[in-house]
Short mmCIF file of C-alpha atoms in Angstrom, two decimals:
data_model
loop_
_atom_site.label_atom_id
_atom_site.label_comp_id
_atom_site.label_asym_id
_atom_site.label_seq_id
_atom_site.Cartn_x
_atom_site.Cartn_y
_atom_site.Cartn_z
CA GLY A 1 0.00 0.00 0.00
CA GLY A 2 0.95 3.65 -0.31
CA THR A 3 1.31 6.42 2.18
CA PHE A 4 0.44 10.12 2.34
CA GLY A 5 2.74 12.64 3.91
CA ARG A 6 3.57 16.31 4.21
CA LEU A 7 6.17 17.75 1.83
CA ASP A 8 7.94 19.60 4.63
CA THR A 9 9.08 16.20 5.94
CA GLN A 10 10.79 15.43 2.61
CA HIS A 11 12.96 18.52 2.23
CA GLY A 12 16.41 17.56 0.96
CA GLU A 13 15.27 14.24 -0.54
CA GLU A 14 16.69 13.46 -4.00
CA TRP A 15 13.33 12.82 -5.65
CA LEU A 16 11.80 16.09 -4.36
CA LYS A 17 14.74 18.20 -5.55
CA ALA A 18 14.58 16.50 -8.96
CA ILE A 19 10.85 17.11 -9.56
CA GLU A 20 11.03 20.70 -8.29
CA SER A 21 13.89 21.51 -10.68
CA ALA A 22 12.36 19.66 -13.65
CA ASP A 23 10.55 21.49 -16.44
CA ARG A 24 8.01 18.71 -16.76
CA ASP A 25 5.32 17.22 -14.60
CA LEU A 26 6.37 13.56 -14.92
CA ILE A 27 9.92 12.30 -14.41
CA LEU A 28 11.81 9.01 -13.93
CA ILE A 29 14.59 9.26 -11.34
CA LYS A 30 17.20 6.94 -9.80
CA TYR A 31 18.91 7.61 -6.47
CA PHE A 32 20.57 5.89 -3.51
CA ILE A 33 19.62 6.46 0.15
CA ASP A 34 22.77 6.32 2.28
CA ASP A 35 20.98 6.16 5.60
CA GLY A 36 21.51 3.53 8.27
CA HIS A 37 17.86 3.81 9.35
CA VAL A 38 16.67 2.54 5.94
CA SER A 39 16.70 -1.20 5.28
CA GLU A 40 19.49 -2.28 2.90
CA LYS A 41 17.08 -3.78 0.36
CA TYR A 42 15.34 -0.39 -0.10
CA ARG A 43 18.37 1.88 -0.41
CA LYS A 44 18.84 1.63 -4.18
CA ARG A 45 15.72 3.09 -5.79
CA ILE A 46 14.17 3.94 -9.18
CA SER A 47 11.03 6.06 -8.86
CA VAL A 48 8.37 7.68 -11.09
CA VAL A 49 7.36 11.11 -9.77
CA ARG A 50 4.44 13.22 -11.05
CA ARG A 51 3.36 16.72 -10.11
CA LEU A 52 -0.38 16.94 -9.39
CA ASN A 53 -1.43 20.29 -10.91
CA TYR A 54 -4.96 19.72 -12.16
CA TYR A 55 -6.30 22.37 -9.79
CA LYS A 56 -3.86 25.15 -10.56
CA ASN A 57 -5.57 27.69 -8.36
CA LEU A 58 -4.66 25.79 -5.18
CA LYS A 59 -1.69 27.17 -3.29
CA TYR A 60 -0.30 23.78 -2.19
CA ASP A 61 2.20 21.61 -4.13
CA LYS A 62 1.21 17.99 -4.53
CA TYR A 63 3.24 15.06 -5.87
CA ILE A 64 2.79 11.35 -6.32
CA LYS A 65 5.88 9.09 -6.18
CA ILE A 66 5.89 5.46 -7.25
CA ASP A 67 8.96 3.42 -6.19
CA LEU A 68 9.74 0.53 -8.53
CA ASP A 69 10.80 -2.78 -6.95
CA TYR A 70 14.48 -2.66 -7.88
CA GLY A 71 15.24 -6.18 -6.72
CA ALA A 72 12.34 -7.70 -8.69
CA LEU A 73 13.39 -5.92 -11.89
CA ALA A 74 17.00 -7.08 -11.43
CA ARG A 75 15.89 -10.69 -10.95
CA HIS A 76 13.62 -10.45 -14.00
CA LEU A 77 16.49 -9.21 -16.20
CA SER A 78 18.84 -11.94 -14.96
CA GLY A 79 16.16 -14.56 -15.68
CA MET A 80 15.92 -13.61 -19.36
CA LYS A 81 19.08 -15.66 -20.06
CA TYR A 82 20.52 -13.45 -22.77
CA SER A 83 23.47 -15.05 -24.56
CA MET A 84 25.44 -11.82 -24.28
CA PRO A 85 25.97 -9.37 -21.40
CA VAL A 86 23.33 -6.59 -21.52
CA TYR A 87 23.53 -3.31 -19.60
CA LEU A 88 20.82 -0.69 -18.98
CA CYS A 89 22.53 2.59 -18.07
CA THR A 90 21.85 6.26 -17.54
CA GLY A 91 25.00 8.19 -18.20
CA ASP A 92 27.84 6.11 -16.69
CA ASP A 93 25.61 4.65 -13.96
CA ILE A 94 24.63 1.00 -14.42
CA LEU A 95 20.95 0.54 -13.57
CA TYR A 96 20.59 -3.14 -14.46
CA SER A 97 22.74 -5.87 -15.98
CA ASN A 98 22.51 -9.61 -16.41
CA GLU A 99 26.18 -9.76 -15.31
CA GLY A 100 25.40 -8.66 -11.79
CA TYR A 101 25.85 -5.10 -10.53
CA SER A 102 22.49 -5.48 -8.77
CA ASP A 103 23.45 -5.29 -5.11
CA VAL A 104 20.65 -3.25 -3.50
CA SER A 105 22.78 -2.31 -0.48
CA VAL A 106 25.42 -0.28 -2.40
CA ASP A 107 25.26 2.69 -4.74
CA PHE A 108 24.95 2.27 -8.51
CA ASP A 109 28.11 0.92 -10.20
CA LYS A 110 29.90 2.86 -12.94
CA LEU A 111 30.95 1.90 -16.45
CA THR A 112 34.71 1.52 -16.87
CA ASP A 113 37.04 2.15 -19.79
CA GLU A 114 37.86 -1.57 -19.98
CA MET A 115 34.27 -2.43 -20.92
CA LYS A 116 33.88 -2.83 -24.71
CA PHE A 117 30.40 -2.78 -26.22
CA ALA A 118 29.35 -3.91 -29.71
CA TYR A 119 25.87 -2.43 -29.65
CA GLU A 120 24.37 0.72 -28.11
CA SER A 121 20.83 2.15 -28.27
CA ASP A 122 19.76 5.44 -26.67
CA PHE A 123 16.23 6.41 -25.71
CA GLU A 124 14.37 8.59 -23.21
CA ILE A 125 11.69 7.71 -20.68
CA TYR A 126 10.05 10.50 -18.65
CA GLY A 127 13.03 12.79 -18.99
CA MET A 128 15.67 10.14 -18.13
CA ASN A 129 18.18 9.39 -20.91
CA LEU A 130 18.73 5.64 -21.01
CA ARG A 131 21.17 3.45 -22.93
CA VAL A 132 21.04 -0.24 -23.74
CA LEU A 133 24.57 -1.62 -24.15
CA VAL A 134 25.59 -5.07 -25.37
CA LYS A 135 29.16 -6.24 -24.82
CA ASP A 136 31.57 -6.95 -27.69
CA VAL A 137 31.37 -10.44 -29.22
CA ASP A 138 35.15 -10.75 -28.93
CA ASP A 139 34.75 -10.91 -25.17
CA GLU A 140 32.63 -14.07 -25.44
CA VAL A 141 35.63 -16.37 -25.13
CA GLY A 142 36.90 -14.48 -22.12
CA ILE A 143 33.44 -14.50 -20.58
CA SER A 144 33.13 -18.24 -21.23
CA ILE A 145 36.50 -18.86 -19.61
CA LYS A 146 35.48 -16.71 -16.66
CA ASN A 147 32.18 -18.54 -16.28
CA HIS A 148 33.89 -21.95 -16.42
CA ALA A 149 36.95 -20.95 -14.40
CA PRO A 150 36.23 -23.38 -11.49
CA ILE A 151 35.98 -26.35 -13.89
CA LEU A 152 39.14 -25.31 -15.77
CA LEU A 153 41.05 -24.90 -12.50
CA LEU A 154 39.86 -28.31 -11.34
CA LEU A 155 41.01 -29.94 -14.59
CA LEU A 156 44.38 -28.18 -14.31
CA LEU A 157 44.72 -29.41 -10.73
CA ILE A 158 43.84 -33.03 -11.61
CA ASN A 159 45.88 -33.35 -14.81
CA VAL A 160 48.98 -31.27 -14.04
CA ILE A 161 49.47 -30.16 -10.45
CA LEU A 162 48.49 -33.40 -8.68
CA PRO A 163 50.80 -35.64 -10.80
CA ILE A 164 53.70 -33.23 -10.29
CA ALA A 165 53.06 -33.08 -6.54
CA LEU A 166 52.86 -36.89 -6.38
CA LEU A 167 56.19 -37.24 -8.19
CA ILE A 168 57.81 -34.71 -5.85
CA MET A 169 56.49 -36.55 -2.78
CA ILE A 170 57.74 -39.92 -4.03
CA ASN A 171 61.14 -38.48 -4.90
CA ARG A 172 61.39 -36.67 -1.55
CA SER A 173 60.44 -39.86 0.28
CA PHE A 174 63.26 -41.84 -1.33
CA VAL A 175 65.91 -39.12 -1.24
CA GLY A 176 65.02 -37.85 2.24
CA ARG A 177 65.06 -41.28 3.88
CA LEU A 178 68.28 -42.31 2.14
CA THR A 179 69.92 -39.04 3.22
CA ARG A 180 68.90 -39.56 6.87
CA LEU A 181 70.13 -43.14 6.77
CA SER A 182 73.44 -42.06 5.22
CA GLN A 183 73.94 -39.42 7.93
CA ALA A 184 73.19 -42.02 10.59
CA PHE A 185 75.84 -44.39 9.19
CA ASP A 186 78.33 -41.52 9.03
CA ASN A 187 77.79 -40.92 12.76
CA VAL A 188 78.96 -44.47 13.51
CA ASN A 189 82.53 -43.44 12.71
CA GLU A 190 82.40 -40.57 15.23
CA GLY A 191 82.15 -42.76 18.34
CA SER A 192 79.50 -44.11 20.67
CA ASP A 193 78.27 -40.65 21.69
CA SER A 194 77.11 -40.03 18.10
CA LEU A 195 75.09 -43.24 17.82
CA GLU A 196 71.47 -42.19 17.47
CA VAL A 197 68.42 -44.04 16.23
CA VAL A 198 66.65 -42.74 13.14
CA GLU A 199 63.47 -40.94 14.18
CA ASP A 200 60.16 -40.84 12.28
CA ILE A 201 60.62 -43.92 10.15
CA SER A 202 58.03 -43.92 7.36
CA GLY A 203 57.21 -46.50 4.73
CA SER A 204 57.17 -50.28 4.77
CA ASP A 205 59.40 -50.80 1.75
CA GLU A 206 63.03 -51.95 1.66
CA ILE A 207 64.33 -48.55 2.83
CA GLY A 208 61.98 -48.55 5.81
CA SER A 209 63.04 -52.10 6.70
CA LEU A 210 66.70 -51.08 6.47
CA MET A 211 66.09 -48.13 8.82
CA HIS A 212 64.37 -50.40 11.37
CA ASN A 213 67.30 -52.82 11.24
CA TYR A 214 69.73 -49.93 11.72
CA ASN A 215 67.83 -48.78 14.82
CA ARG A 216 67.95 -52.29 16.29
CA MET A 217 71.70 -52.37 15.64
CA VAL A 218 72.22 -49.00 17.37
CA ILE A 219 70.17 -50.05 20.42
CA ARG A 220 72.13 -53.30 20.72
CA LEU A 221 75.47 -51.49 20.34
CA LYS A 222 74.54 -48.99 23.04
CA GLU A 223 73.59 -51.81 25.39
CA LEU A 224 76.92 -53.54 24.78
CA ILE A 225 78.87 -50.29 25.22
CA LYS A 226 77.06 -49.57 28.48
CA THR A 227 77.69 -53.09 29.76
CA VAL A 228 81.35 -53.36 28.76
CA TYR A 229 82.59 -49.79 28.95
CA GLU A 230 80.33 -47.35 30.75
CA ASP A 231 79.68 -49.62 33.75
CA ARG A 232 83.41 -50.08 34.18
CA LEU A 233 83.97 -46.34 33.88
CA GLU A 234 81.28 -45.65 36.48
CA LYS A 235 82.97 -48.04 38.93
CA GLN A 236 86.28 -46.31 38.32
CA GLU A 237 84.69 -42.94 39.03
CA ILE A 238 83.22 -44.27 42.27
CA ASP A 239 86.66 -45.53 43.28
CA ILE A 240 88.17 -42.14 42.43
CA ALA A 241 85.59 -40.33 44.54
CA ARG A 242 86.18 -42.74 47.44
CA GLN A 243 89.94 -42.27 47.13
CA GLN A 244 89.46 -38.51 47.07
CA ALA A 245 87.49 -38.67 50.30
CA GLU A 246 90.16 -40.90 51.78
CA LEU A 247 92.88 -38.46 50.75
CA LEU A 248 90.99 -35.62 52.42
CA ALA A 249 91.10 -37.60 55.63
CA LEU A 250 94.77 -38.55 55.17
CA HIS A 251 95.75 -34.86 55.08
CA SER A 252 95.32 -34.80 58.83
CA GLN A 253 96.52 -38.36 59.51
CA ILE A 254 99.93 -38.76 61.18
CA ASN A 255 100.62 -42.31 62.33
CA PRO A 256 97.01 -43.16 63.35
CA HIS A 257 97.92 -45.93 65.82
CA PHE A 258 100.29 -43.66 67.68
CA LEU A 259 97.63 -40.92 67.73
CA PHE A 260 94.96 -43.32 69.07
CA ASN A 261 97.29 -44.54 71.82
CA VAL A 262 98.08 -40.97 72.85
CA LEU A 263 94.38 -40.03 72.91
CA GLU A 264 93.58 -43.12 74.99
CA SER A 265 96.35 -42.27 77.48
CA ILE A 266 95.04 -38.69 77.82
CA ARG A 267 91.49 -40.01 78.30
CA MET A 268 92.57 -42.41 81.06
CA HIS A 269 94.48 -39.66 82.88
CA SER A 270 91.37 -37.46 82.66
CA ILE A 271 89.24 -40.23 84.19
CA ILE A 272 91.76 -40.75 87.00
CA LYS A 273 91.64 -37.00 87.72
CA ARG A 274 87.82 -37.17 87.56
CA GLU A 275 87.72 -34.87 84.53
CA ASP A 276 84.83 -36.82 83.02
CA GLU A 277 83.77 -34.14 80.53
CA THR A 278 87.26 -33.90 79.07
CA ALA A 279 87.51 -37.69 78.93
CA GLY A 280 84.20 -37.85 77.05
CA MET A 281 85.36 -35.30 74.49
CA ILE A 282 88.63 -37.19 73.96
CA GLU A 283 86.68 -40.41 73.46
CA ARG A 284 84.49 -38.73 70.83
CA LEU A 285 87.58 -37.34 69.13
CA ALA A 286 89.03 -40.83 68.95
CA VAL A 287 85.79 -42.09 67.37
CA LEU A 288 86.02 -39.37 64.74
CA GLN A 289 89.64 -40.18 63.96
CA ARG A 290 88.98 -43.91 63.64
CA GLN A 291 86.08 -43.26 61.26
CA ASN A 292 88.21 -40.91 59.17
CA VAL A 293 91.12 -43.30 58.68
CA ASP A 294 89.13 -46.55 58.35
CA TRP A 295 88.39 -46.88 54.62
CA SER A 296 88.17 -50.66 54.43
CA ASP A 297 84.52 -50.13 53.44
CA ASP A 298 83.16 -47.08 51.63
CA HIS A 299 79.59 -47.62 52.90
CA VAL A 300 78.13 -47.21 56.37
CA ARG A 301 74.73 -47.67 57.97
CA ILE A 302 72.78 -44.49 58.53
CA LYS A 303 72.59 -45.17 62.27
CA ASP A 304 76.42 -45.42 62.43
CA GLU A 305 76.76 -42.25 60.37
CA LEU A 306 74.45 -40.46 62.83
CA LYS A 307 76.53 -41.72 65.78
CA PHE A 308 79.59 -40.26 64.12
CA ILE A 309 77.71 -36.98 63.52
CA GLU A 310 76.58 -36.89 67.16
CA ALA A 311 80.18 -37.32 68.32
CA TYR A 312 81.28 -34.54 65.99
CA LEU A 313 78.53 -32.18 67.21
CA ASP A 314 79.36 -32.98 70.85
CA LEU A 315 82.93 -31.86 70.22
CA GLN A 316 81.69 -28.71 68.51
CA LYS A 317 79.32 -27.99 71.41
CA TYR A 318 82.25 -28.47 73.81
CA ARG A 319 84.04 -25.85 71.75
CA PHE A 320 81.19 -23.35 71.33
CA GLY A 321 79.29 -24.00 74.57
CA ASP A 322 75.76 -22.59 74.67
CA LYS A 323 76.38 -20.90 71.34
CA LEU A 324 75.69 -24.23 69.58
CA ASN A 325 72.69 -26.55 70.04
CA TYR A 326 71.73 -29.52 67.92
CA GLN A 327 68.96 -32.07 67.47
CA ILE A 328 69.13 -35.38 65.54
CA SER A 329 65.97 -37.28 64.58
CA ILE A 330 65.50 -40.43 62.48
CA LYS A 331 62.28 -42.24 61.64
CA ASN A 332 61.98 -45.94 62.40
CA GLY A 333 62.96 -48.16 59.49
CA CYS A 334 65.66 -45.84 58.13
CA GLU A 335 68.51 -46.96 60.41
CA ASN A 336 69.88 -49.81 58.28
CA TYR A 337 70.05 -48.14 54.89
CA TYR A 338 73.61 -47.76 53.63
CA LEU A 339 75.19 -44.51 52.48
CA PRO A 340 78.62 -43.59 51.15
CA LYS A 341 80.79 -42.95 54.18
CA LEU A 342 80.96 -39.39 55.59
CA THR A 343 78.46 -37.97 53.07
CA LEU A 344 75.86 -36.75 55.56
CA GLU A 345 78.62 -35.75 58.01
CA THR A 346 80.12 -33.50 55.34
CA PHE A 347 76.93 -31.42 55.15
CA VAL A 348 76.71 -31.24 58.97
CA GLU A 349 80.33 -30.09 59.15
CA ASN A 350 79.55 -27.43 56.55
CA ALA A 351 76.63 -26.24 58.72
CA CYS A 352 78.99 -25.85 61.71
CA VAL A 353 81.78 -24.12 59.81
CA HIS A 354 79.62 -21.70 57.82
CA GLY A 355 76.80 -21.48 60.35
CA ALA A 356 77.97 -21.41 63.95
CA GLU A 357 81.46 -19.98 63.37
CA GLY A 358 80.18 -17.02 61.38
CA LYS A 359 77.39 -15.99 63.75
CA ALA A 360 77.69 -14.02 66.96
CA GLY A 361 74.54 -15.41 68.60
CA ALA A 362 73.38 -18.95 69.26
CA THR A 363 73.07 -21.39 66.37
CA HIS A 364 70.78 -24.43 66.15
CA ILE A 365 71.55 -27.40 63.91
CA TYR A 366 68.84 -29.94 63.03
CA VAL A 367 69.53 -33.28 61.34
CA ARG A 368 66.46 -35.18 60.11
CA VAL A 369 66.22 -38.56 58.35
CA TYR A 370 62.88 -39.98 57.19
CA GLU A 371 61.28 -42.07 54.45
CA GLN A 372 58.43 -40.81 52.27
CA ASP A 373 56.97 -41.75 48.87
CA ASP A 374 59.58 -44.44 48.10
CA SER A 375 62.45 -42.04 48.78
CA LEU A 376 64.85 -41.47 51.66
CA TYR A 377 65.06 -37.82 52.73
CA MET A 378 67.84 -36.24 54.77
CA GLU A 379 67.81 -32.63 55.91
CA VAL A 380 70.55 -30.57 57.55
CA GLU A 381 69.28 -27.21 58.81
CA ASP A 382 71.22 -24.49 60.60
CA THR A 383 70.23 -21.05 61.86
CA GLY A 384 73.59 -19.50 61.00
CA GLU A 385 74.51 -16.58 58.78
CA GLY A 386 73.00 -18.05 55.60
CA MET A 387 73.84 -17.05 52.03
CA SER A 388 72.62 -14.50 49.54
CA GLU A 389 70.26 -15.45 46.73
CA GLU A 390 73.08 -15.29 44.17
CA GLU A 391 75.37 -17.53 46.23
CA THR A 392 72.56 -20.04 46.81
CA LYS A 393 71.72 -20.21 43.10
CA ALA A 394 75.39 -20.68 42.15
CA LEU A 395 75.82 -23.50 44.68
CA ASN A 396 72.63 -25.25 43.51
CA ASP A 397 73.79 -25.04 39.90
CA LYS A 398 77.13 -26.53 40.88
CA LEU A 399 75.59 -29.41 42.88
CA ARG A 400 73.05 -30.15 40.13
CA GLU A 401 75.70 -30.63 37.42
CA VAL A 402 78.56 -31.82 39.64
CA THR A 403 81.24 -34.11 38.12
CA ILE A 404 84.51 -35.71 39.12
CA GLU A 405 86.39 -32.82 37.52
CA ASP A 406 84.86 -30.42 40.05
CA LEU A 407 86.86 -32.12 42.81
CA LYS A 408 89.94 -30.34 41.48
CA THR A 409 88.56 -27.05 42.79
CA ASN A 410 89.12 -25.98 46.37
CA LYS A 411 85.78 -24.35 47.18
CA HIS A 412 83.08 -26.64 48.68
CA VAL A 413 85.25 -29.67 47.84
CA GLY A 414 83.75 -31.69 50.72
CA MET A 415 80.15 -31.08 49.63
CA ILE A 416 81.05 -31.74 45.99
CA ASN A 417 82.74 -35.02 46.93
CA ALA A 418 79.69 -36.14 48.91
CA CYS A 419 77.34 -35.14 46.13
CA VAL A 420 79.38 -36.95 43.45
CA ARG A 421 79.45 -40.17 45.48
CA LEU A 422 75.70 -40.02 46.13
CA LYS A 423 74.95 -39.49 42.44
CA MET A 424 77.26 -42.34 41.41
CA LEU A 425 75.67 -44.66 43.95
CA THR A 426 72.15 -43.90 42.65
CA ASN A 427 72.93 -43.57 38.93
CA ASN A 428 72.36 -39.79 39.09
CA ARG A 429 68.96 -40.18 40.79
CA ALA A 430 70.01 -38.52 44.04
CA PHE A 431 69.29 -34.80 44.37
CA VAL A 432 70.93 -32.26 46.67
CA THR A 433 69.20 -28.88 47.01
CA VAL A 434 70.19 -25.85 49.09
CA GLU A 435 67.80 -23.22 50.44
CA SER A 436 69.29 -20.26 52.26
CA GLU A 437 68.49 -16.72 53.35
CA LYS A 438 71.03 -14.17 54.47
CA GLY A 439 70.90 -13.69 58.24
CA VAL A 440 68.32 -16.49 58.71
CA GLY A 441 70.06 -19.77 57.97
CA THR A 442 70.56 -22.60 55.50
CA THR A 443 68.81 -25.92 54.85
CA ILE A 444 70.23 -28.75 52.72
CA PHE A 445 67.74 -31.28 51.31
CA ILE A 446 68.96 -34.70 50.11
CA SER A 447 66.56 -37.14 48.40
CA ILE A 448 67.55 -40.70 47.39
CA PRO A 449 65.24 -43.29 45.78
CA ILE A 450 64.89 -46.26 48.14
CA ASP A 451 65.34 -48.82 45.37
CA THR A 452 68.83 -47.50 44.60
CA LEU A 453 69.89 -47.95 48.23
CA LYS A 454 68.50 -51.47 48.47
CA VAL A 455 69.53 -52.75 45.02
CA SER A 456 72.81 -50.91 44.44
CA VAL A 457 74.20 -51.23 47.97
CA TRP A 458 72.77 -54.47 49.28
CA GLU A 459 73.60 -56.45 46.13
CA GLU A 460 77.18 -55.22 46.22
CA ARG A 461 77.41 -56.41 49.81
CA ILE A 462 76.02 -59.85 48.90
#
């Protein structure tokens, strides 16, 4: 249906300006409404406008405007199935075309210089100059190619590109796999460290079978090398670490039997003079000396190691008095596990030297041994001076990547020796971690898988 409205609401509209400026009462006009409030399908319009002037003596202007259904006309033209592209234009503006250009949501398209037309007819309807244009026949081949472009591209893909791609893939498969296999064989001449299996084996042909056989050969060779060479080297490194620990003890050893006899004589004289405290300290010193020089066995029960630590801490408490206090705790079931000799004592000694000696006030040392989640945990905590964040990080980095070569250095040699021996005993499954805060104290955490203690140590003893 139509609507009636006042002209003062239409001021500025394209159709009203066109009819007011026209020298005729009936016009055909095209225009585009660029207004977001108007639906997209009604923005492109072609309208017939007539001035109603039958009663000329009236003082009011009256107009009737009929809007043509642009979308319906565009669909009708496209449905005519012309064999050639046909354009209906006014000036350079394309009103309709069976080649498209009928989007109702955008302004009218323009003719371009590239468009060639073989036929043109001009005529006028209600003051609008119209042109019917038919494209050049020479463009028919190009138009046909354009219309059938998807099919042509598909044929090109099937007949040319796919065979070439298939050949490239087959060639790459052969050449790539042979190159990887050749590089793998070249690595055999560079030693056992360069023996690596070939990853991402593809194909079940002869080359794939050869690569699988090569991988089996590499795995078998590595097993033999580990059995014959690396196990022997690991035992040698353990012996070196044990000898290094023994040498550290021998630095202070001068005729042990003579020293023990002298200490025993002093202890007996102290008992005779009723100096029981001094006699007790001398007895503990003798225990320490015997443990240091007795290297007939590199392993010791945890309970014996803790007795040695207790004797050491008693001597230190005798030295420092109330300035040093200690507490040793061990959970039931952990007493009979074996450790490399003097490993835990080394960390306790470090707590005394760098904890109690460097602090003016009292220092507490806590030694804890317990079992949890299939691992043995040992902690040595002191409330001494502690270390800075940078020093703690550097020490952790050193203990994490410690090797036999690090024993040649002088700093932290005792801790490094203990850490190396623990890692060798557990096949690098033992972890030593340090947490410290300047002015607060230091805690050393040692974790060892239980199965390494039972299998590695007990089987060696059997």
